Amino acid sequence: MERRIDGHTKLYALIGSPVGHSGSPAMYNYSFEKLGINSAYLAFDVPLEKTKDALDAFRTFHAGGFNVTMPCKTAVAQLVDRLSPAAELVGACNTVVIEEDGTMTGHMTDGTGFVRNLLEHGVDIKGKKIVLLGTGGAATAIAVQAALDGAAEIAIFNRKDEFYANGEKTVEKIRKAVPSIGKVWIEDLDNEEMLTRVIGESDILVNATRAGMSPLENVMPVPEKVLRSDLAVADVVYNPKETLLVRKAKEAGCKAAVGGSGMLLWQGVAAFELFTGKEMPVEEVKEKFFQ
């Protein structure tokens, strides 16, 4: 990498806290080197209260852009000059492109990465009925992108906890911004009778809750009986690589059983293209970092 660094090297970065565990620097720097792009990618641990300072620094350094992880996604969306349609609806962004004049445009590639990951597994969300579990950041990004990309119906299920109101806001935002969508609504996840019936009428089931993630590795977010051969199942959880839901979906013969690591890859691919105008060398990156 040192051989690539010179006085013209463009800076890209990840901000948030913590970032020490992130695989993004390795993935982006490998891709820059592979494509002969004179850029370098670093990770900066930035607490929420220092978010504006970080953005000011990137403008000063004439950086090319940066990715954003928690807890800075919402704050960054409030500080940039422009937002993409998805980022505006979500109210947060994970990718920012900086123009030569310092103008910053915020994007949200989490939903894009999820949709692309499904497509790579033969599942197109256009015209489909989707059941989405969860109302957190990933769930919101997925709901928004699915609506923008032409899903016929989105049913969000979440327990009536402190995050339920966030789901209600997402529903209202989508209804206003994407009036072409047939139906978008939210229901209590503890309403198992309703959940079972709606999954039975849907094409795609998405888990965007913590079920399946440590220490909830043995938790199924839905009754196993709802899994069937013509249902596509996707999980946002990527550690473990195969969650209990994905394993049970495979055993039930579901038409697709998709883990979360692909979403991680494809949201990075989308961000890389926004940064450089080029597609990341996906197959090489997948083999090197996602096996």
Short mmCIF file of C-alpha atoms in Angstrom, two decimals:
data_model
loop_
_atom_site.label_atom_id
_atom_site.label_comp_id
_atom_site.label_asym_id
_atom_site.label_seq_id
_atom_site.Cartn_x
_atom_site.Cartn_y
_atom_site.Cartn_z
CA MET A 1 0.00 0.00 0.00
CA GLU A 2 2.86 2.40 0.83
CA ARG A 3 3.95 2.38 -2.83
CA ARG A 4 0.55 3.85 -3.77
CA ILE A 5 0.66 6.77 -1.34
CA ASP A 6 1.86 10.09 -2.78
CA GLY A 7 0.96 13.77 -2.73
CA HIS A 8 -2.13 13.15 -4.88
CA THR A 9 -3.63 10.24 -2.92
CA LYS A 10 -7.33 10.81 -2.19
CA LEU A 11 -8.57 10.08 1.32
CA TYR A 12 -11.67 8.01 2.10
CA ALA A 13 -12.64 6.87 5.57
CA LEU A 14 -15.04 5.30 8.03
CA ILE A 15 -16.24 7.27 11.05
CA GLY A 16 -18.18 6.11 14.11
CA SER A 17 -17.41 4.43 17.41
CA PRO A 18 -16.13 1.81 17.84
CA VAL A 19 -14.50 1.16 14.45
CA GLY A 20 -11.48 -0.94 15.40
CA HIS A 21 -13.24 -4.17 14.40
CA SER A 22 -14.26 -2.93 10.94
CA GLY A 23 -13.22 -4.82 7.83
CA SER A 24 -13.90 -1.79 5.61
CA PRO A 25 -10.30 -0.46 5.40
CA ALA A 26 -8.98 -3.82 4.18
CA MET A 27 -11.83 -4.23 1.66
CA TYR A 28 -11.59 -0.72 0.20
CA ASN A 29 -7.79 -0.52 0.11
CA TYR A 30 -7.60 -3.93 -1.58
CA SER A 31 -10.10 -2.69 -4.20
CA PHE A 32 -8.25 0.59 -4.75
CA GLU A 33 -5.00 -1.29 -5.31
CA LYS A 34 -6.65 -3.89 -7.55
CA LEU A 35 -8.14 -1.19 -9.81
CA GLY A 36 -5.11 1.11 -9.72
CA ILE A 37 -7.00 3.92 -7.97
CA ASN A 38 -4.77 6.42 -6.14
CA SER A 39 -6.78 6.47 -2.93
CA ALA A 40 -6.47 5.26 0.66
CA TYR A 41 -9.12 4.33 3.22
CA LEU A 42 -8.75 4.73 6.99
CA ALA A 43 -11.00 4.26 10.02
CA PHE A 44 -11.41 7.06 12.57
CA ASP A 45 -13.02 6.52 15.96
CA VAL A 46 -15.38 9.50 16.19
CA PRO A 47 -17.81 9.83 19.12
CA LEU A 48 -21.21 11.38 18.42
CA GLU A 49 -20.34 14.78 19.86
CA LYS A 50 -17.35 15.11 17.50
CA THR A 51 -19.31 14.36 14.31
CA LYS A 52 -19.31 17.97 13.03
CA ASP A 53 -15.58 18.27 13.72
CA ALA A 54 -14.97 15.19 11.58
CA LEU A 55 -16.99 16.59 8.66
CA ASP A 56 -15.17 19.92 8.89
CA ALA A 57 -11.86 18.05 8.81
CA PHE A 58 -12.83 16.05 5.72
CA ARG A 59 -13.72 19.28 3.91
CA THR A 60 -10.38 20.78 4.93
CA PHE A 61 -8.50 17.70 3.74
CA HIS A 62 -10.42 17.62 0.42
CA ALA A 63 -11.33 14.00 1.13
CA GLY A 64 -13.31 12.11 -1.49
CA GLY A 65 -15.91 10.77 0.90
CA PHE A 66 -16.54 8.63 3.94
CA ASN A 67 -18.71 5.88 5.35
CA VAL A 68 -20.61 6.25 8.61
CA THR A 69 -21.43 3.72 11.30
CA MET A 70 -23.14 4.08 14.66
CA PRO A 71 -23.63 6.34 16.52
CA CYS A 72 -23.10 9.03 13.87
CA LYS A 73 -25.52 8.08 11.04
CA THR A 74 -28.38 10.39 12.05
CA ALA A 75 -26.12 13.29 13.01
CA VAL A 76 -24.30 13.14 9.66
CA ALA A 77 -27.62 13.23 7.81
CA GLN A 78 -28.42 16.49 9.60
CA LEU A 79 -25.04 18.04 8.73
CA VAL A 80 -24.55 17.27 5.03
CA ASP A 81 -25.69 19.58 2.22
CA ARG A 82 -27.91 17.10 0.36
CA LEU A 83 -29.50 13.69 0.90
CA SER A 84 -30.42 10.96 -1.54
CA PRO A 85 -34.13 9.99 -1.58
CA ALA A 86 -33.43 6.89 0.54
CA ALA A 87 -31.26 8.76 3.07
CA GLU A 88 -33.88 11.48 3.38
CA LEU A 89 -36.62 8.95 4.09
CA VAL A 90 -34.51 6.97 6.56
CA GLY A 91 -33.26 10.14 8.26
CA ALA A 92 -29.72 8.76 8.36
CA CYS A 93 -26.86 8.02 6.00
CA ASN A 94 -23.97 5.58 5.87
CA THR A 95 -22.10 6.99 2.86
CA VAL A 96 -21.13 10.57 2.05
CA VAL A 97 -19.64 11.75 -1.24
CA ILE A 98 -17.67 15.01 -1.14
CA GLU A 99 -17.49 17.12 -4.31
CA GLU A 100 -14.45 19.21 -5.25
CA ASP A 101 -16.16 22.33 -3.87
CA GLY A 102 -16.74 20.63 -0.51
CA THR A 103 -20.44 19.89 -1.06
CA MET A 104 -21.46 16.75 0.82
CA THR A 105 -24.21 14.38 -0.35
CA GLY A 106 -25.41 11.71 2.04
CA HIS A 107 -26.57 8.30 0.82
CA MET A 108 -27.98 5.18 2.47
CA THR A 109 -26.62 2.01 0.85
CA ASP A 110 -27.77 -0.50 3.49
CA GLY A 111 -31.12 -0.99 1.76
CA THR A 112 -29.46 -1.07 -1.67
CA GLY A 113 -27.07 -3.73 -0.43
CA PHE A 114 -29.92 -5.81 0.95
CA VAL A 115 -31.93 -5.66 -2.30
CA ARG A 116 -28.84 -6.47 -4.39
CA ASN A 117 -27.98 -9.40 -2.11
CA LEU A 118 -31.47 -10.84 -2.59
CA LEU A 119 -31.17 -10.38 -6.36
CA GLU A 120 -27.87 -12.28 -6.33
CA HIS A 121 -29.86 -15.18 -4.82
CA GLY A 122 -32.54 -14.99 -7.51
CA VAL A 123 -35.09 -12.98 -5.52
CA ASP A 124 -36.47 -9.75 -7.02
CA ILE A 125 -38.47 -7.62 -4.57
CA LYS A 126 -40.41 -5.78 -7.27
CA GLY A 127 -44.12 -6.55 -7.01
CA LYS A 128 -43.58 -8.80 -3.99
CA LYS A 129 -45.25 -8.91 -0.57
CA ILE A 130 -42.68 -8.57 2.19
CA VAL A 131 -42.84 -9.29 5.92
CA LEU A 132 -40.14 -7.33 7.73
CA LEU A 133 -39.27 -8.05 11.37
CA GLY A 134 -37.80 -5.10 13.28
CA THR A 135 -37.81 -1.31 13.26
CA GLY A 136 -34.14 -0.47 13.85
CA GLY A 137 -31.71 1.21 11.45
CA ALA A 138 -31.24 -1.76 9.14
CA ALA A 139 -34.98 -2.52 9.08
CA THR A 140 -35.82 1.11 8.25
CA ALA A 141 -33.28 1.20 5.40
CA ILE A 142 -34.66 -2.07 3.99
CA ALA A 143 -38.29 -0.91 4.21
CA VAL A 144 -37.50 2.37 2.47
CA GLN A 145 -35.43 0.80 -0.33
CA ALA A 146 -37.98 -1.98 -0.89
CA ALA A 147 -40.71 0.65 -1.26
CA LEU A 148 -38.59 2.76 -3.63
CA ASP A 149 -37.74 -0.35 -5.69
CA GLY A 150 -41.36 -1.36 -6.22
CA ALA A 151 -42.40 -3.81 -3.50
CA ALA A 152 -46.17 -4.38 -3.62
CA GLU A 153 -46.69 -4.57 0.14
CA ILE A 154 -44.57 -4.25 3.28
CA ALA A 155 -45.83 -5.57 6.62
CA ILE A 156 -43.58 -4.57 9.52
CA PHE A 157 -43.73 -6.56 12.75
CA ASN A 158 -42.11 -5.39 15.97
CA ARG A 159 -42.82 -5.83 19.65
CA LYS A 160 -44.56 -2.84 21.20
CA ASP A 161 -41.40 -1.60 22.85
CA GLU A 162 -39.64 1.79 22.71
CA PHE A 163 -38.77 1.21 19.04
CA TYR A 164 -42.32 0.56 17.85
CA ALA A 165 -42.96 4.29 17.34
CA ASN A 166 -39.99 4.41 14.96
CA GLY A 167 -41.74 1.79 12.82
CA GLU A 168 -44.95 3.83 12.83
CA LYS A 169 -42.99 6.88 11.61
CA THR A 170 -41.38 4.81 8.87
CA VAL A 171 -44.79 3.62 7.70
CA GLU A 172 -46.08 7.21 7.49
CA LYS A 173 -42.98 8.43 5.65
CA ILE A 174 -43.23 5.65 3.07
CA ARG A 175 -46.95 6.24 2.53
CA LYS A 176 -46.31 9.92 1.80
CA ALA A 177 -43.13 9.53 -0.27
CA VAL A 178 -44.08 6.38 -2.24
CA PRO A 179 -47.84 6.58 -2.83
CA SER A 180 -47.54 3.92 -5.56
CA ILE A 181 -46.91 1.19 -2.97
CA GLY A 182 -49.99 -0.96 -2.49
CA LYS A 183 -49.83 -1.22 1.29
CA VAL A 184 -47.41 -0.59 4.14
CA TRP A 185 -48.34 -1.15 7.77
CA ILE A 186 -47.06 -2.22 11.18
CA GLU A 187 -48.29 -4.78 13.71
CA ASP A 188 -47.24 -6.20 17.06
CA LEU A 189 -44.74 -9.06 16.65
CA ASP A 190 -46.37 -10.80 19.62
CA ASN A 191 -49.56 -11.18 17.58
CA GLU A 192 -48.51 -14.66 16.42
CA GLU A 193 -51.84 -15.43 14.74
CA MET A 194 -51.58 -12.33 12.55
CA LEU A 195 -47.87 -12.90 11.90
CA THR A 196 -48.47 -16.49 10.79
CA ARG A 197 -51.32 -15.51 8.48
CA VAL A 198 -49.46 -12.62 6.86
CA ILE A 199 -46.27 -14.64 6.27
CA GLY A 200 -48.49 -17.30 4.66
CA GLU A 201 -49.70 -14.67 2.16
CA SER A 202 -46.26 -13.14 1.52
CA ASP A 203 -43.33 -13.82 -0.81
CA ILE A 204 -40.38 -12.70 1.29
CA LEU A 205 -39.63 -12.87 5.03
CA VAL A 206 -36.87 -10.62 6.38
CA ASN A 207 -35.41 -10.77 9.89
CA ALA A 208 -33.89 -7.42 10.93
CA THR A 209 -34.08 -8.08 14.69
CA ARG A 210 -31.29 -9.28 16.98
CA ALA A 211 -32.72 -12.82 17.01
CA GLY A 212 -29.96 -15.16 15.84
CA MET A 213 -27.16 -12.85 17.01
CA SER A 214 -25.15 -13.52 20.18
CA PRO A 215 -26.41 -14.10 22.83
CA LEU A 216 -29.63 -14.97 20.97
CA GLU A 217 -28.14 -17.58 18.62
CA ASN A 218 -30.82 -20.13 19.47
CA VAL A 219 -33.78 -17.79 19.08
CA MET A 220 -36.11 -18.17 16.10
CA PRO A 221 -37.81 -14.85 15.28
CA VAL A 222 -40.86 -16.63 13.79
CA PRO A 223 -42.60 -19.99 14.34
CA GLU A 224 -40.84 -22.69 12.30
CA LYS A 225 -44.21 -23.76 10.85
CA VAL A 226 -44.39 -20.61 8.67
CA LEU A 227 -41.41 -21.70 6.54
CA ARG A 228 -42.48 -23.17 3.20
CA SER A 229 -41.03 -23.97 -0.21
CA ASP A 230 -42.29 -20.87 -2.07
CA LEU A 231 -41.10 -18.42 0.61
CA ALA A 232 -37.80 -16.55 0.33
CA VAL A 233 -36.13 -15.94 3.71
CA ALA A 234 -33.41 -13.39 4.42
CA ASP A 235 -31.56 -12.48 7.60
CA VAL A 236 -29.70 -9.24 8.29
CA VAL A 237 -27.58 -10.93 10.99
CA TYR A 238 -24.15 -11.86 9.57
CA ASN A 239 -22.44 -13.23 12.68
CA PRO A 240 -22.92 -16.17 12.88
CA LYS A 241 -22.76 -16.56 9.12
CA GLU A 242 -25.66 -19.01 9.18
CA THR A 243 -28.31 -18.09 11.73
CA LEU A 244 -30.85 -20.51 13.11
CA LEU A 245 -33.50 -18.92 10.86
CA VAL A 246 -31.39 -19.41 7.72
CA ARG A 247 -30.59 -23.00 8.68
CA LYS A 248 -34.24 -23.84 9.33
CA ALA A 249 -35.24 -22.15 6.05
CA LYS A 250 -32.80 -24.38 4.18
CA GLU A 251 -34.14 -27.46 5.97
CA ALA A 252 -37.70 -26.44 5.07
CA GLY A 253 -36.74 -26.16 1.40
CA CYS A 254 -37.47 -22.43 1.12
CA LYS A 255 -36.84 -21.00 -2.35
CA ALA A 256 -34.03 -18.86 -0.87
CA ALA A 257 -32.27 -18.77 2.51
CA VAL A 258 -30.04 -15.70 2.51
CA GLY A 259 -27.60 -14.71 5.27
CA GLY A 260 -26.56 -11.17 6.18
CA SER A 261 -22.93 -11.16 5.02
CA GLY A 262 -23.97 -10.52 1.41
CA MET A 263 -25.82 -7.37 2.46
CA LEU A 264 -22.59 -6.19 4.09
CA LEU A 265 -20.68 -6.85 0.87
CA TRP A 266 -23.17 -5.22 -1.50
CA GLN A 267 -23.72 -2.08 0.57
CA GLY A 268 -19.94 -1.66 0.36
CA VAL A 269 -20.02 -2.23 -3.39
CA ALA A 270 -22.69 0.47 -3.74
CA ALA A 271 -20.67 2.92 -1.63
CA PHE A 272 -17.48 2.17 -3.60
CA GLU A 273 -19.30 2.97 -6.84
CA LEU A 274 -20.57 6.26 -5.40
CA PHE A 275 -17.01 7.14 -4.37
CA THR A 276 -15.19 6.13 -7.55
CA GLY A 277 -17.71 5.62 -10.34
CA LYS A 278 -16.34 2.08 -10.68
CA GLU A 279 -17.55 -1.30 -9.47
CA MET A 280 -15.58 -2.97 -6.75
CA PRO A 281 -13.89 -6.22 -7.88
CA VAL A 282 -16.69 -8.17 -6.24
CA GLU A 283 -15.62 -11.76 -6.84
CA GLU A 284 -12.09 -11.14 -5.56
CA VAL A 285 -13.37 -9.22 -2.53
CA LYS A 286 -15.93 -11.93 -1.79
CA GLU A 287 -13.28 -14.64 -1.94
CA LYS A 288 -10.75 -12.72 0.14
CA PHE A 289 -12.97 -11.20 2.83
CA PHE A 290 -16.33 -12.99 2.90
CA GLN A 291 -15.55 -16.72 2.93
#
